[in-house]
Coordinates of N, CA, C and O in Angstrom, one line a residue:
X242 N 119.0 117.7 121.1 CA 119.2 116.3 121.4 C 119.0 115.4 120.1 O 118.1 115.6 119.3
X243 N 120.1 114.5 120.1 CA 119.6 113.9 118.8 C 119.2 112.1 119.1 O 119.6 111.5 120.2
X244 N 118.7 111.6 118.3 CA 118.0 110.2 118.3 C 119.1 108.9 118.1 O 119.0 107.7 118.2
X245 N 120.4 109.7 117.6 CA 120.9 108.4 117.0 C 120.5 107.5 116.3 O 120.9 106.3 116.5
X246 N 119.6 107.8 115.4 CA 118.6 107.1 114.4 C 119.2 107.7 113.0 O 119.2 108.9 112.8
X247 N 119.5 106.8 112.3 CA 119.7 107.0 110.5 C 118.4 107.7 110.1 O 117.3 107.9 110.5
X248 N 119.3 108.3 109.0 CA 117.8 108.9 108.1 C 117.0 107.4 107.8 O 116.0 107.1 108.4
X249 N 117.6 106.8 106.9 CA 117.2 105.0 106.3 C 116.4 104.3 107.4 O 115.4 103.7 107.1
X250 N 116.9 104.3 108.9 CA 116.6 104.0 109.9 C 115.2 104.5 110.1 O 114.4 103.6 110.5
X251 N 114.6 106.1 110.0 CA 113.4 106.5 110.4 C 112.6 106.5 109.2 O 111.4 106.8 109.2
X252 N 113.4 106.2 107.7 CA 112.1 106.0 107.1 C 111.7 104.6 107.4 O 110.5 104.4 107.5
X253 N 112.4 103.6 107.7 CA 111.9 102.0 107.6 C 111.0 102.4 109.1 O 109.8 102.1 109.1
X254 N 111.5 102.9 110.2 CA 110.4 103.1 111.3 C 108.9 103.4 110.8 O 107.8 102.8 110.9
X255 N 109.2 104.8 110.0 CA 107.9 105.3 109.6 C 107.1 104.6 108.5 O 105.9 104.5 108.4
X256 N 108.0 104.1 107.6 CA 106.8 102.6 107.0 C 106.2 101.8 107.9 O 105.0 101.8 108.0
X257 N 106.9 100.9 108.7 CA 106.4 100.5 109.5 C 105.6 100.7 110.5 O 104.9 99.7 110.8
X258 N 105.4 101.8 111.2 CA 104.2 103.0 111.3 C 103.1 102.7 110.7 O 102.1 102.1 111.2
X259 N 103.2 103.1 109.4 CA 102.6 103.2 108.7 C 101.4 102.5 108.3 O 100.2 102.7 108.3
X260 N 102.3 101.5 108.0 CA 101.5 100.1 107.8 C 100.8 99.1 109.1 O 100.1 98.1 109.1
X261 N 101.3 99.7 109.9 CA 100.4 99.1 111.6 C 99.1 100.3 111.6 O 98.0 99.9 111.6
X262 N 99.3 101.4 111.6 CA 98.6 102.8 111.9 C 97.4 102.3 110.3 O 96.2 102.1 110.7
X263 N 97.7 102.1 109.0 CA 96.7 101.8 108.1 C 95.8 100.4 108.9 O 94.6 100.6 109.4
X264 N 96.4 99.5 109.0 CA 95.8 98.8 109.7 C 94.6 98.4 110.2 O 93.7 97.6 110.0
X265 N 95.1 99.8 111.3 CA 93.9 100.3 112.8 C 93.2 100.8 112.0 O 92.1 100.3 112.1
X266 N 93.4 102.1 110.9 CA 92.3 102.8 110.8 C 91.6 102.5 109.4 O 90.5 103.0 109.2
X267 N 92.0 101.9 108.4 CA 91.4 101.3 107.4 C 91.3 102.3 106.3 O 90.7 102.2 105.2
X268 N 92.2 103.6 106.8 CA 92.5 104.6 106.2 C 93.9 105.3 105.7 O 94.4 106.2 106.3
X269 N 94.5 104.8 104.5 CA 95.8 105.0 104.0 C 96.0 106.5 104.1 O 97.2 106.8 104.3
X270 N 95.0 107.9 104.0 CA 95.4 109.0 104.6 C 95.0 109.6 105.8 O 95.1 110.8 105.8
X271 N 94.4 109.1 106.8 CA 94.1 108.9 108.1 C 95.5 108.4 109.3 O 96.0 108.8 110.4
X272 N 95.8 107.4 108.3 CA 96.9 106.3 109.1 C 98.2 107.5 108.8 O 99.0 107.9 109.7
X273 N 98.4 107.9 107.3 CA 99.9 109.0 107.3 C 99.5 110.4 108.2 O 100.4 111.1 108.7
X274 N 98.7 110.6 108.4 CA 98.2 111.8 109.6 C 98.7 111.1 111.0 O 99.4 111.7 111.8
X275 N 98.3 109.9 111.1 CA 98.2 109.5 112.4 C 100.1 109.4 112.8 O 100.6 109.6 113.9
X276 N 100.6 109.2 112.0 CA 102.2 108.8 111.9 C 102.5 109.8 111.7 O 103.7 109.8 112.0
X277 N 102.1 111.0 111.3 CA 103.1 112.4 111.1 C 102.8 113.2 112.3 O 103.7 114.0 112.7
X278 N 101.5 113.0 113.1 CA 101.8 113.5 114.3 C 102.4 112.8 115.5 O 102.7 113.4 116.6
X279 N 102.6 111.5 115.2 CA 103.6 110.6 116.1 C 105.1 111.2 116.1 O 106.1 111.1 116.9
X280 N 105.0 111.7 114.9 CA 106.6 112.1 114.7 C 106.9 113.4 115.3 O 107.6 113.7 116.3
X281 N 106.3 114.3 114.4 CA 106.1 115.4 115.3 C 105.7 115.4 116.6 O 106.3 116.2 117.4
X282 N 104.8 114.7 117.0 CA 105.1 114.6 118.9 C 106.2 114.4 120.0 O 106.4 114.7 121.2
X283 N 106.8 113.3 118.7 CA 108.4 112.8 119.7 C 109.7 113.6 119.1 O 110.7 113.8 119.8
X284 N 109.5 114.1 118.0 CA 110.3 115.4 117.7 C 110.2 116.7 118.6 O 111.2 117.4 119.0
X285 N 109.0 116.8 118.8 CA 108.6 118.3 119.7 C 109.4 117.7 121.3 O 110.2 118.3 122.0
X286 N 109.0 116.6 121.5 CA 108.8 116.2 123.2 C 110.7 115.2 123.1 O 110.8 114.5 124.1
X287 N 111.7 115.2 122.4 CA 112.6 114.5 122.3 C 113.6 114.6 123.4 O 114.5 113.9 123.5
X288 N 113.4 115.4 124.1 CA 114.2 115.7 125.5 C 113.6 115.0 126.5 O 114.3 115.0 127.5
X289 N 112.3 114.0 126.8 CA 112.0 113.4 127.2 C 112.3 112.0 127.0 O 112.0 111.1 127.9
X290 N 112.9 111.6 125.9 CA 113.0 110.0 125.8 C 114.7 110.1 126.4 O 115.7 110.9 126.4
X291 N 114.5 109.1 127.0 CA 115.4 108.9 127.9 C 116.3 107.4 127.6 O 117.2 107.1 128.5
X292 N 116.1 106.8 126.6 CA 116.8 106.2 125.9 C 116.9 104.5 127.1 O 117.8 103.6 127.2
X293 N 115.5 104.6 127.6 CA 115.4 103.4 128.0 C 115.1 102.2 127.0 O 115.7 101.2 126.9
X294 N 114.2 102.5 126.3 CA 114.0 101.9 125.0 C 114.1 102.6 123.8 O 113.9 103.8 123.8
X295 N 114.5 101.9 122.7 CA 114.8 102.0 121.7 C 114.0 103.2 121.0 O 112.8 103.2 121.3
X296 N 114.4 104.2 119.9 CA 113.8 104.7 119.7 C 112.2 104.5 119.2 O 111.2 105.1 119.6
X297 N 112.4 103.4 118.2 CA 111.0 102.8 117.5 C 109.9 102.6 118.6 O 108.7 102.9 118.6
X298 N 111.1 101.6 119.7 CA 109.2 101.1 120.8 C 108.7 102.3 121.1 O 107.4 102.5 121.0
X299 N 110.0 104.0 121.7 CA 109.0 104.7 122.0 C 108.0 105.6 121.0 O 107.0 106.2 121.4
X300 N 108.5 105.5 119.9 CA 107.5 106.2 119.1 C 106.9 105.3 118.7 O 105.9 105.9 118.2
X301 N 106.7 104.1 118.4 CA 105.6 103.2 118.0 C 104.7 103.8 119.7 O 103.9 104.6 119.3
X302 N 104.6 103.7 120.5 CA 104.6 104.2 121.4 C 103.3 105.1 121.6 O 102.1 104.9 121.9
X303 N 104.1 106.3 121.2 CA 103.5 107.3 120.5 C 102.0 107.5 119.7 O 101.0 108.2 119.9
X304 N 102.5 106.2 118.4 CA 101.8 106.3 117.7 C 99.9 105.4 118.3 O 98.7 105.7 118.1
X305 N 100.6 103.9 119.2 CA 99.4 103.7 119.5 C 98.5 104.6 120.4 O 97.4 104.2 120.5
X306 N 98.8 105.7 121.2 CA 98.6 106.5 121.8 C 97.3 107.1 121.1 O 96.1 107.0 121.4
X307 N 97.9 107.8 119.9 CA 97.3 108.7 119.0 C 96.1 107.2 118.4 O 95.0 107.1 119.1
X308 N 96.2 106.6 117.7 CA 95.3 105.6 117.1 C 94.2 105.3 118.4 O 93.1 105.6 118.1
X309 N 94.6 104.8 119.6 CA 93.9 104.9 120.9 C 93.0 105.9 120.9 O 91.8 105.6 120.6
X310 N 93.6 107.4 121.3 CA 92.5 108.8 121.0 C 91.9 108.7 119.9 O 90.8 109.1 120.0
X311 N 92.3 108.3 118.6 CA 91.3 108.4 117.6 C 90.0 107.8 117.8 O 88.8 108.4 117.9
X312 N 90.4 106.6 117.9 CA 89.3 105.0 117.9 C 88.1 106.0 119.2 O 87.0 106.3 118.9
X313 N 88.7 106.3 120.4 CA 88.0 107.1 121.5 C 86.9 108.1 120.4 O 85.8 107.9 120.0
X314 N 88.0 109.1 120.2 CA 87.3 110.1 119.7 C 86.0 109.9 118.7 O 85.2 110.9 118.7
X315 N 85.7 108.8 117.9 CA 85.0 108.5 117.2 C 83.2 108.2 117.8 O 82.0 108.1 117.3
X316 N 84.1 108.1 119.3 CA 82.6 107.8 119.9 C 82.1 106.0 119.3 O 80.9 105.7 119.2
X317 N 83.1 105.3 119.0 CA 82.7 103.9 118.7 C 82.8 102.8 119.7 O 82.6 101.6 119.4
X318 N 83.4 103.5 121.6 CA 83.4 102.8 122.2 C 82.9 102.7 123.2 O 82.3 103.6 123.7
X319 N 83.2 101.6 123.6 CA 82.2 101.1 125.3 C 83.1 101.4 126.1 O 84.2 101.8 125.7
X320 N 83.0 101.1 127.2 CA 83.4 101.0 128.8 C 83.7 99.7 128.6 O 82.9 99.0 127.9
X321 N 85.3 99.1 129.4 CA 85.4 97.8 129.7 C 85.0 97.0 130.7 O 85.2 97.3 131.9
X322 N 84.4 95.8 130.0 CA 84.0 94.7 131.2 C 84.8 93.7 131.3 O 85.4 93.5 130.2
X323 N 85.1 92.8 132.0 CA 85.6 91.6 132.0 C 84.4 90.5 131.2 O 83.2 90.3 131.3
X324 N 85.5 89.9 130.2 CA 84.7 88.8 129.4 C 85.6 87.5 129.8 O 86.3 87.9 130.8
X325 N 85.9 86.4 129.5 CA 86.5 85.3 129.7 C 86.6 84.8 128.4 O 85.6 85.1 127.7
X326 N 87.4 84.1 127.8 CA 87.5 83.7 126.6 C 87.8 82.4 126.9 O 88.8 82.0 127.5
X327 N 86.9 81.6 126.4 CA 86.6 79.9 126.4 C 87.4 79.7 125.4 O 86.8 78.8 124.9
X328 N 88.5 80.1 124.5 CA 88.9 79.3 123.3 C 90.4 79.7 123.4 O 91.2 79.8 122.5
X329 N 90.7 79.9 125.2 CA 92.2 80.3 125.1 C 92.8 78.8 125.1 O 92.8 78.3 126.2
X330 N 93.6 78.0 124.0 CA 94.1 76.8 124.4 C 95.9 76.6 123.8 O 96.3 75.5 123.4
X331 N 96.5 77.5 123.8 CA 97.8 77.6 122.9 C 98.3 77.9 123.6 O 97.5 78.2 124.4
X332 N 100.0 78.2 124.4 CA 100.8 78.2 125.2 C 101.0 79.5 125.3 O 101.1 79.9 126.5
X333 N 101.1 80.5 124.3 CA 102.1 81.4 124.6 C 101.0 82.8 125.1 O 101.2 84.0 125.4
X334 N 99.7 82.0 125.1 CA 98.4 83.2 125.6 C 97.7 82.9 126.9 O 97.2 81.7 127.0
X335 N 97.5 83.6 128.0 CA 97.0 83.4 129.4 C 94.9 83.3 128.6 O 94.3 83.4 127.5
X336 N 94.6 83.0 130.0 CA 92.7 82.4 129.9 C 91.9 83.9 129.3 O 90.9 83.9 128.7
X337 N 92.9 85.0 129.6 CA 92.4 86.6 129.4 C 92.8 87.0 128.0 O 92.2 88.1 127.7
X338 N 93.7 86.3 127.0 CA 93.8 86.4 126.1 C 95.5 87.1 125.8 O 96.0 87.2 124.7
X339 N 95.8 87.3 126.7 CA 97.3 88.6 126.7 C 98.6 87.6 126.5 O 98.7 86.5 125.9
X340 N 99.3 88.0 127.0 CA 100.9 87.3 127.0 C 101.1 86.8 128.0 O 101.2 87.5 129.0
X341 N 101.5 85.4 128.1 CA 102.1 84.9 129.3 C 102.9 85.3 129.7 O 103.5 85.9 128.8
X342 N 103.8 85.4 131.0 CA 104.7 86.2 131.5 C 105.8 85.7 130.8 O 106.7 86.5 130.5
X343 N 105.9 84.2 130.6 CA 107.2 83.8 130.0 C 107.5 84.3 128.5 O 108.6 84.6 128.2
X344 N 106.3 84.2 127.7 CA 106.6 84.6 126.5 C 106.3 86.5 126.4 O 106.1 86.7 125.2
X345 N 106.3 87.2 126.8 CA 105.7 88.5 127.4 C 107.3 88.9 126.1 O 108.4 88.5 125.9
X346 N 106.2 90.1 125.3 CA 107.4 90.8 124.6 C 108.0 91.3 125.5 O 109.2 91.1 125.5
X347 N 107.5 92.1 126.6 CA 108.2 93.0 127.1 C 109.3 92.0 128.3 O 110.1 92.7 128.9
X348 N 109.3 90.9 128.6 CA 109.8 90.0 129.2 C 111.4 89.9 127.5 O 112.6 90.3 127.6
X349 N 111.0 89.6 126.8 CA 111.8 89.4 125.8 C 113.0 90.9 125.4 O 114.2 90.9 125.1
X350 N 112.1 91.7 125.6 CA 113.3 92.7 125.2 C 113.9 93.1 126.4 O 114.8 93.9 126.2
X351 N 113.7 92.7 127.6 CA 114.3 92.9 129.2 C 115.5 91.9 128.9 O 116.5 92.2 129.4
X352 N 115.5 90.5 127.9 CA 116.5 89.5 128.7 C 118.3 89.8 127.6 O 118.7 90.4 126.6
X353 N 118.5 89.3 128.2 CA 119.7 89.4 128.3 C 120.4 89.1 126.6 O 121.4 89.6 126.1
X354 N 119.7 88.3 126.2 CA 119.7 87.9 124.5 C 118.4 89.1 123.8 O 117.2 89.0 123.6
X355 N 119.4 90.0 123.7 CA 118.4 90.9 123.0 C 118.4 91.0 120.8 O 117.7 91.5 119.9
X356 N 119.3 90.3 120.8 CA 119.8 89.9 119.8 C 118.5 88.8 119.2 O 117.8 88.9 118.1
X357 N 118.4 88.0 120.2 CA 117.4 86.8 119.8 C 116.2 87.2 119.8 O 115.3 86.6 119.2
X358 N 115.9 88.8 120.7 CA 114.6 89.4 121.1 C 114.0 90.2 119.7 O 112.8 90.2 119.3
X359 N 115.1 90.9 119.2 CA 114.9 91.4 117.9 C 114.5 90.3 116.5 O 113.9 90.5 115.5
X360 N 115.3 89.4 117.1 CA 115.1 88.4 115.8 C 113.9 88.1 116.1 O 113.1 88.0 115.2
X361 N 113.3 87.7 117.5 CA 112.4 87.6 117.7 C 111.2 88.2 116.9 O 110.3 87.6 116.3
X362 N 111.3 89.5 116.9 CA 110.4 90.5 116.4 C 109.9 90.6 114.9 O 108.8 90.8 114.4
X363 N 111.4 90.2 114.5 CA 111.5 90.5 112.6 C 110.5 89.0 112.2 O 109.6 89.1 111.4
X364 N 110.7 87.9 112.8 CA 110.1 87.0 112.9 C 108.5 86.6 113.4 O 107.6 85.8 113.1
X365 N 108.6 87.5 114.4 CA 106.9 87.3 114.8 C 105.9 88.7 113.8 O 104.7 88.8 113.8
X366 N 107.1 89.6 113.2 CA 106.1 91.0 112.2 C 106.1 89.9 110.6 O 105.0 89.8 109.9
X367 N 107.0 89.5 110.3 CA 106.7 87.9 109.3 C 105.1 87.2 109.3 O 104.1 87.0 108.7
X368 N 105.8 86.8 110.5 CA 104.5 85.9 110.8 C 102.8 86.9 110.7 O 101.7 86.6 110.2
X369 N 103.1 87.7 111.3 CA 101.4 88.8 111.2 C 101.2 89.1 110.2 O 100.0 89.4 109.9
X370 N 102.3 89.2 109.1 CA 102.0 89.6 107.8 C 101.4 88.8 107.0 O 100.9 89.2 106.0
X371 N 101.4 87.3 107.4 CA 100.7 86.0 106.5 C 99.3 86.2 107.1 O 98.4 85.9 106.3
X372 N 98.9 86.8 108.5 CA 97.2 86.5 108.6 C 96.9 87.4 107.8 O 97.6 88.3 107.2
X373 N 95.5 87.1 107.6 CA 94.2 87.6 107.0 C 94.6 88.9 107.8 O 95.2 88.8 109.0
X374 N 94.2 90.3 106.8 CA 94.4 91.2 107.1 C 93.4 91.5 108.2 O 94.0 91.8 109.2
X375 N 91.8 91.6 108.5 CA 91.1 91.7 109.2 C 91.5 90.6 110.6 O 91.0 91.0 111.6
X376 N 92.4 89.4 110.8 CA 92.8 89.3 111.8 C 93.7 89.6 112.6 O 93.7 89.8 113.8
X377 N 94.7 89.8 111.9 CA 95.8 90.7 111.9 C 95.6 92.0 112.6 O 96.4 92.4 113.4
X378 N 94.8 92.6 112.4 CA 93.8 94.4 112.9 C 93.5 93.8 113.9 O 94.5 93.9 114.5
X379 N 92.5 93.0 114.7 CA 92.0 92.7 115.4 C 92.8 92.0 116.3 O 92.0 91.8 117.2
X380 N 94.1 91.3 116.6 CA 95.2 90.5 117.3 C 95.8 92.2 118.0 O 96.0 92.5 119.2
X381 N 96.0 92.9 116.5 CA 97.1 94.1 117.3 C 95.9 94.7 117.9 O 96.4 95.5 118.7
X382 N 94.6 94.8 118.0 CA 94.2 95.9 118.4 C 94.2 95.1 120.3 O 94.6 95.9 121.2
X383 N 93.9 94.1 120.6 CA 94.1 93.1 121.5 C 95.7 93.4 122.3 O 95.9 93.9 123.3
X384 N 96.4 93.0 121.7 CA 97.3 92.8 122.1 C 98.4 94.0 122.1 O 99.1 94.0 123.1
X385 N 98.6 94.7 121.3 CA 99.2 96.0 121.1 C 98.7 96.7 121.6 O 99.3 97.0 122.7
X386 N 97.3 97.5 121.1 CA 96.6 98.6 121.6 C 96.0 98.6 123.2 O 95.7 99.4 124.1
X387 N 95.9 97.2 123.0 CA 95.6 96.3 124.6 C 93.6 96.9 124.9 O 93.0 96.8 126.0
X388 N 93.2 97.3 123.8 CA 91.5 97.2 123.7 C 91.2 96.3 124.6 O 91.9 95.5 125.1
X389 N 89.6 96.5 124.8 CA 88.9 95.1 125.6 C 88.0 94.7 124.2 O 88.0 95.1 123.1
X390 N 87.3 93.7 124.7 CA 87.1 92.7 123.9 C 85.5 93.7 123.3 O 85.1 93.7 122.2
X391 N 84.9 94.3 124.2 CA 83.7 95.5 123.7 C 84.4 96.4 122.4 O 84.2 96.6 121.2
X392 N 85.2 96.9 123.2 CA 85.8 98.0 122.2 C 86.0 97.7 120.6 O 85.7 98.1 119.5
X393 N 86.8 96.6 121.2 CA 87.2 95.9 119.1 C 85.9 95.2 118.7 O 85.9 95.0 117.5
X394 N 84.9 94.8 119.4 CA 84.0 94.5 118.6 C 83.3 95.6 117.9 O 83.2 95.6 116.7
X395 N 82.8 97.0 119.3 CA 82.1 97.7 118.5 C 83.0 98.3 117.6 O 82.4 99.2 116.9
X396 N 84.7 98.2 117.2 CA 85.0 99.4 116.5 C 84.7 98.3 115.3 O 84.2 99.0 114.3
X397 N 84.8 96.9 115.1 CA 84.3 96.2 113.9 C 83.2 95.6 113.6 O 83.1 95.2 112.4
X398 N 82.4 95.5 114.3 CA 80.7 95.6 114.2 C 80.8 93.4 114.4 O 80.2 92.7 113.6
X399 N 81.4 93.1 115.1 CA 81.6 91.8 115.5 C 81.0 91.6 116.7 O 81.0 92.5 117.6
X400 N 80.3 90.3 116.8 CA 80.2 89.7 118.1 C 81.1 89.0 118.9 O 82.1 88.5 118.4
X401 N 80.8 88.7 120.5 CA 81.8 88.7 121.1 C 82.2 87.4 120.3 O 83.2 87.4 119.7
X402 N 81.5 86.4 120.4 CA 81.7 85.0 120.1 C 83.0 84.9 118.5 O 84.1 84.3 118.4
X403 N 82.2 85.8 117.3 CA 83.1 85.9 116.6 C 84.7 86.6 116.9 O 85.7 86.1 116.4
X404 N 84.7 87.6 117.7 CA 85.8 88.1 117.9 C 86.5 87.2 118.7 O 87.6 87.0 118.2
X405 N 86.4 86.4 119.8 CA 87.0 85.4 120.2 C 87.6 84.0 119.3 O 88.7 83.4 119.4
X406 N 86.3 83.8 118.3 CA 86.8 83.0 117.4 C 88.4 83.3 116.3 O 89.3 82.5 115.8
X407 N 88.0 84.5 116.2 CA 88.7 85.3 115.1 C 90.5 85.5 116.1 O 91.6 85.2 115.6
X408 N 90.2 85.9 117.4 CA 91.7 85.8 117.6 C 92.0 84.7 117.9 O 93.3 84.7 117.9
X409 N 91.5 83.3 118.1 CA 91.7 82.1 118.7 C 92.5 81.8 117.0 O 93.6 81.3 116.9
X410 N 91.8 82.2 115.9 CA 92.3 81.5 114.7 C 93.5 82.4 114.5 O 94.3 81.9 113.8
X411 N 93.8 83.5 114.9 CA 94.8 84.2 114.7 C 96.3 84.1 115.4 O 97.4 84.5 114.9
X412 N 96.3 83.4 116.8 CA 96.9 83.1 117.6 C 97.4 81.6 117.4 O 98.5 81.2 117.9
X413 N 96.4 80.8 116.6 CA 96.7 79.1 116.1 C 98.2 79.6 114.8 O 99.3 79.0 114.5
X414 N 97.7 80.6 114.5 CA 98.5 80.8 113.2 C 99.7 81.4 113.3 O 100.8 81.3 112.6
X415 N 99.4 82.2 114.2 CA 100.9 82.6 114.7 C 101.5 81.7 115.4 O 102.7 81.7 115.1
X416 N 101.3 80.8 116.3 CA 101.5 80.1 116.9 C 102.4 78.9 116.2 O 103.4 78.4 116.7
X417 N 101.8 78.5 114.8 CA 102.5 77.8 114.0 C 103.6 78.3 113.0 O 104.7 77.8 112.7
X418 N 103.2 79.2 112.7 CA 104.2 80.1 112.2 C 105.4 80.1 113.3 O 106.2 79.2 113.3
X419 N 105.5 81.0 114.2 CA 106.3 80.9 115.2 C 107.4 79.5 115.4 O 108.6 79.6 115.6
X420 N 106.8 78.7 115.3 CA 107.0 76.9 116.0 C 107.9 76.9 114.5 O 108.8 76.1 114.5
X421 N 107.7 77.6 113.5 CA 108.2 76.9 112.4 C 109.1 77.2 111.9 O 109.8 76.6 111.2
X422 N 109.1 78.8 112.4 CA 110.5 80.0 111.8 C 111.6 80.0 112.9 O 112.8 80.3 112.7
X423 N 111.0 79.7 114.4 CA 112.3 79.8 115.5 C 113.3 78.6 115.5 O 114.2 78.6 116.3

């Protein structure tokens, strides 16, 4: 079965991998491990993608999967509780900190302007690349990886108060960014 994916096409995937997977683990040969077994997973398992989504979301996919078990594996995490975040005040984030249904990526790559959804994307991976790299890790680990608010503290030795603060400033910034490139 083949991917219908460029060679050019899977190295720009796999940078991009790359550079989300460094991110999480704060380890440039940790993070190429973590992406060569993403590849090799959806290589091995490629009779299973079923070409509902695009190849990238499913091996990005993949990859947070693997970064997920790592973070586990390390023994750096807690059990999730419900916390409440007092500093949710920007539109495009619910009181829990996640994606509003209206602005919901996954609402966005469903609609009918998938054209605008992509642009969307190239434009909001822009925008992540201007935060501070330490908020930036901590937004995707939230929002991507979909962590609780224990987890990313203990994997960064942060309190809740700061970690709330930290995505509140991170979210301001995307937020303007966003408002300013669409």
């Amino acid at each position: 079965m083949e991917t219908g994916i460029s060679d050019k096409e899977l190295i720009q995937i796999r940078e991009q991998m790359l550079k989300f997977a460094t991110l999480q683990v704060s380890n440039p040969v940790l993070a190429e491990d973590l992406v060569q077994e993403s590849f090799l997973s959806a290589f091995n398992h490629l009779e299973q993608f079923k070409r509902q989504a695009a190849f990238k979301t499913w091996v990005f996919a993949i990859l947070k999967n693997k970064i997920i078990d790592f973070l586990r594996q390390k023994g750096k995490l807690v059990l999730e509780t419900e916390i409440e975040d007092e500093e949710q005040t920007n539109h495009f984030f619910d009181e829990g900190g996640h994606w509003k249904a209206e602005h919901s990526p996954l609402d966005l790559e469903l609609s009918e302007s998938a054209v605008y959804s992509e642009e969307f994307w190239l434009i909001f991976e822009t925008c992540l690349t201007c935060l501070p790299a330490k908020q930036a890790k901590i937004f995707m680990m939230r929002e991507f990886l979909e962590l609780s608010s224990e987890e990313i503290c203990q994997e960064n030795q942060l309190s809740i108060s700061n970690l709330h603060t930290t995505l509140y400033r991170a979210r301001l910034q995307l937020q303007n960014c966003l408002s300013h490139k669409l």
